[in-house]
Amino acid sequence: MRRLEGRDGDTTKRYSHGRGARPPHLWDGPVRDAVLASVTFDPKENPMTTLHIEHAITDFPTWHAAFQSFQDARTRAGVLRHRIYQPVDDPQYVVIDLDFNTRAEAQAMLGFLTTQVWPSSTSAPALFGAPTTRILEPARQT
């Protein structure tokens, strides 16, 4: 990945997908400003609740296959999107964020995970130890 300098001196990443890179001018200026303004998150207008999960695993591919097998359950539970992270220095640890419209949906999903998924070695084959969880909401700014 190479870095390019845009017209305003800003450094942007250059991504290549086998067909060359997107020219920096397509993202500079008014187009960029309009797109960024349209995706600004205002917690007052669109509050979101996140179920944050952290746990040790024995094997990422096994864990990920099990995680993917619950896609329909996540959709039915109201998960809007999910993110999976791993610490850069620990391939046997995962951090998952599941976003919901409401706190009640996040609490229901946590209940499902703690009673139906995590206790079962069949449903959670690569889970190692007990997960740490938190239900998060945007901080109230005064």
Short mmCIF file of C-alpha atoms in Angstrom, two decimals:
data_model
loop_
_atom_site.label_atom_id
_atom_site.label_comp_id
_atom_site.label_asym_id
_atom_site.label_seq_id
_atom_site.Cartn_x
_atom_site.Cartn_y
_atom_site.Cartn_z
CA MET A 1 0.00 0.00 0.00
CA ARG A 2 1.42 3.36 -1.00
CA ARG A 3 0.53 6.78 0.33
CA LEU A 4 -0.49 9.67 -1.92
CA GLU A 5 -0.67 13.32 -1.10
CA GLY A 6 -3.97 14.99 -2.00
CA ARG A 7 -4.43 18.49 -3.35
CA ASP A 8 -4.83 19.96 0.13
CA GLY A 9 -1.62 18.30 1.38
CA ASP A 10 -3.62 15.65 3.21
CA THR A 11 -2.14 12.16 3.10
CA THR A 12 -4.56 9.43 2.04
CA LYS A 13 -4.12 5.69 1.70
CA ARG A 14 -3.97 4.22 -1.75
CA TYR A 15 -5.81 0.93 -2.12
CA SER A 16 -5.26 -1.43 -5.00
CA HIS A 17 -7.76 -4.09 -6.01
CA GLY A 18 -5.91 -5.40 -9.03
CA ARG A 19 -7.33 -2.66 -11.27
CA GLY A 20 -5.23 0.21 -9.98
CA ALA A 21 -6.04 2.70 -7.28
CA ARG A 22 -8.77 5.27 -6.87
CA PRO A 23 -7.40 8.68 -7.81
CA PRO A 24 -7.21 10.92 -4.75
CA HIS A 25 -9.16 13.77 -6.39
CA LEU A 26 -12.39 11.72 -6.39
CA TRP A 27 -12.49 11.90 -2.61
CA ASP A 28 -11.14 15.41 -2.04
CA GLY A 29 -13.17 18.54 -1.47
CA PRO A 30 -16.96 18.95 -1.62
CA VAL A 31 -17.77 15.30 -2.42
CA ARG A 32 -15.90 14.10 0.65
CA ASP A 33 -17.46 16.78 2.84
CA ALA A 34 -20.99 15.92 1.66
CA VAL A 35 -20.51 12.19 2.24
CA LEU A 36 -19.00 12.66 5.68
CA ALA A 37 -21.78 15.08 6.67
CA SER A 38 -24.39 12.51 5.64
CA VAL A 39 -22.96 9.78 7.87
CA THR A 40 -22.35 11.79 11.01
CA PHE A 41 -23.62 9.88 14.04
CA ASP A 42 -25.70 11.84 16.51
CA PRO A 43 -26.55 9.69 19.56
CA LYS A 44 -29.56 11.92 20.34
CA GLU A 45 -31.12 11.19 16.95
CA ASN A 46 -30.01 7.58 16.59
CA PRO A 47 -29.04 6.03 19.91
CA MET A 48 -27.47 2.64 19.53
CA THR A 49 -26.73 -0.01 22.09
CA THR A 50 -23.69 -2.24 21.73
CA LEU A 51 -23.15 -5.63 23.31
CA HIS A 52 -19.38 -5.76 23.81
CA ILE A 53 -17.93 -9.26 24.29
CA GLU A 54 -14.36 -10.32 24.99
CA HIS A 55 -13.07 -13.84 25.42
CA ALA A 56 -10.20 -16.21 24.95
CA ILE A 57 -10.46 -18.85 22.24
CA THR A 58 -8.54 -21.97 21.39
CA ASP A 59 -8.61 -21.60 17.60
CA PHE A 60 -9.82 -18.68 15.47
CA PRO A 61 -11.06 -20.60 12.39
CA THR A 62 -13.11 -22.94 14.62
CA TRP A 63 -14.46 -20.01 16.64
CA HIS A 64 -15.30 -18.02 13.50
CA ALA A 65 -17.16 -20.95 11.91
CA ALA A 66 -19.28 -21.27 15.06
CA PHE A 67 -19.87 -17.50 15.11
CA GLN A 68 -21.02 -17.57 11.48
CA SER A 69 -23.41 -20.44 12.20
CA PHE A 70 -25.41 -18.06 14.42
CA GLN A 71 -25.93 -15.40 11.73
CA ASP A 72 -29.68 -16.08 11.52
CA ALA A 73 -30.02 -15.93 15.31
CA ARG A 74 -28.20 -12.57 15.35
CA THR A 75 -30.49 -11.22 12.65
CA ARG A 76 -33.62 -12.39 14.48
CA ALA A 77 -32.29 -10.85 17.71
CA GLY A 78 -32.02 -7.44 16.04
CA VAL A 79 -28.26 -7.20 15.47
CA LEU A 80 -27.77 -4.33 13.04
CA ARG A 81 -24.06 -4.93 12.48
CA HIS A 82 -21.17 -6.68 14.12
CA ARG A 83 -17.44 -6.12 14.37
CA ILE A 84 -14.80 -8.69 15.26
CA TYR A 85 -11.40 -7.62 16.56
CA GLN A 86 -8.29 -9.43 17.74
CA PRO A 87 -5.43 -7.95 19.75
CA VAL A 88 -2.33 -7.60 17.59
CA ASP A 89 -0.33 -9.65 20.07
CA ASP A 90 -2.87 -12.40 20.93
CA PRO A 91 -4.40 -14.54 18.16
CA GLN A 92 -6.27 -16.56 20.78
CA TYR A 93 -8.48 -13.71 21.96
CA VAL A 94 -11.46 -12.04 20.29
CA VAL A 95 -13.43 -8.89 20.89
CA ILE A 96 -16.91 -8.68 19.36
CA ASP A 97 -19.27 -5.71 19.18
CA LEU A 98 -22.91 -6.36 18.30
CA ASP A 99 -25.01 -3.24 17.62
CA PHE A 100 -28.74 -3.04 18.40
CA ASN A 101 -31.46 -0.41 18.26
CA THR A 102 -32.44 -0.95 21.89
CA ARG A 103 -31.00 -1.95 25.24
CA ALA A 104 -33.70 -4.64 25.56
CA GLU A 105 -32.51 -6.34 22.35
CA ALA A 106 -28.91 -6.35 23.59
CA GLN A 107 -29.98 -7.76 26.96
CA ALA A 108 -32.04 -10.49 25.27
CA MET A 109 -29.09 -11.46 23.07
CA LEU A 110 -26.79 -11.59 26.08
CA GLY A 111 -29.31 -13.85 27.82
CA PHE A 112 -29.41 -16.13 24.78
CA LEU A 113 -25.61 -16.32 24.63
CA THR A 114 -25.17 -17.00 28.36
CA THR A 115 -27.89 -19.65 28.59
CA GLN A 116 -27.91 -21.34 25.18
CA VAL A 117 -24.62 -20.80 23.37
CA TRP A 118 -21.65 -20.42 25.71
CA PRO A 119 -22.47 -23.34 28.06
CA SER A 120 -22.50 -25.75 25.10
CA SER A 121 -19.21 -27.08 23.77
CA THR A 122 -21.07 -27.93 20.56
CA SER A 123 -22.33 -24.36 20.06
CA ALA A 124 -19.12 -22.69 21.27
CA PRO A 125 -16.37 -25.22 20.42
CA ALA A 126 -13.41 -22.83 20.62
CA LEU A 127 -14.47 -20.81 23.65
CA PHE A 128 -11.88 -20.87 26.43
CA GLY A 129 -13.01 -19.64 29.83
CA ALA A 130 -15.82 -17.26 30.61
CA PRO A 131 -16.51 -14.28 28.33
CA THR A 132 -16.49 -10.74 29.67
CA THR A 133 -19.44 -8.67 28.51
CA ARG A 134 -20.75 -5.13 28.77
CA ILE A 135 -23.76 -3.42 27.31
CA LEU A 136 -22.70 0.02 26.07
CA GLU A 137 -24.62 3.11 25.05
CA PRO A 138 -23.36 6.46 23.74
CA ALA A 139 -22.10 8.72 26.52
CA ARG A 140 -24.37 11.59 27.37
CA GLN A 141 -22.64 14.81 26.56
CA THR A 142 -23.59 17.90 28.49
#
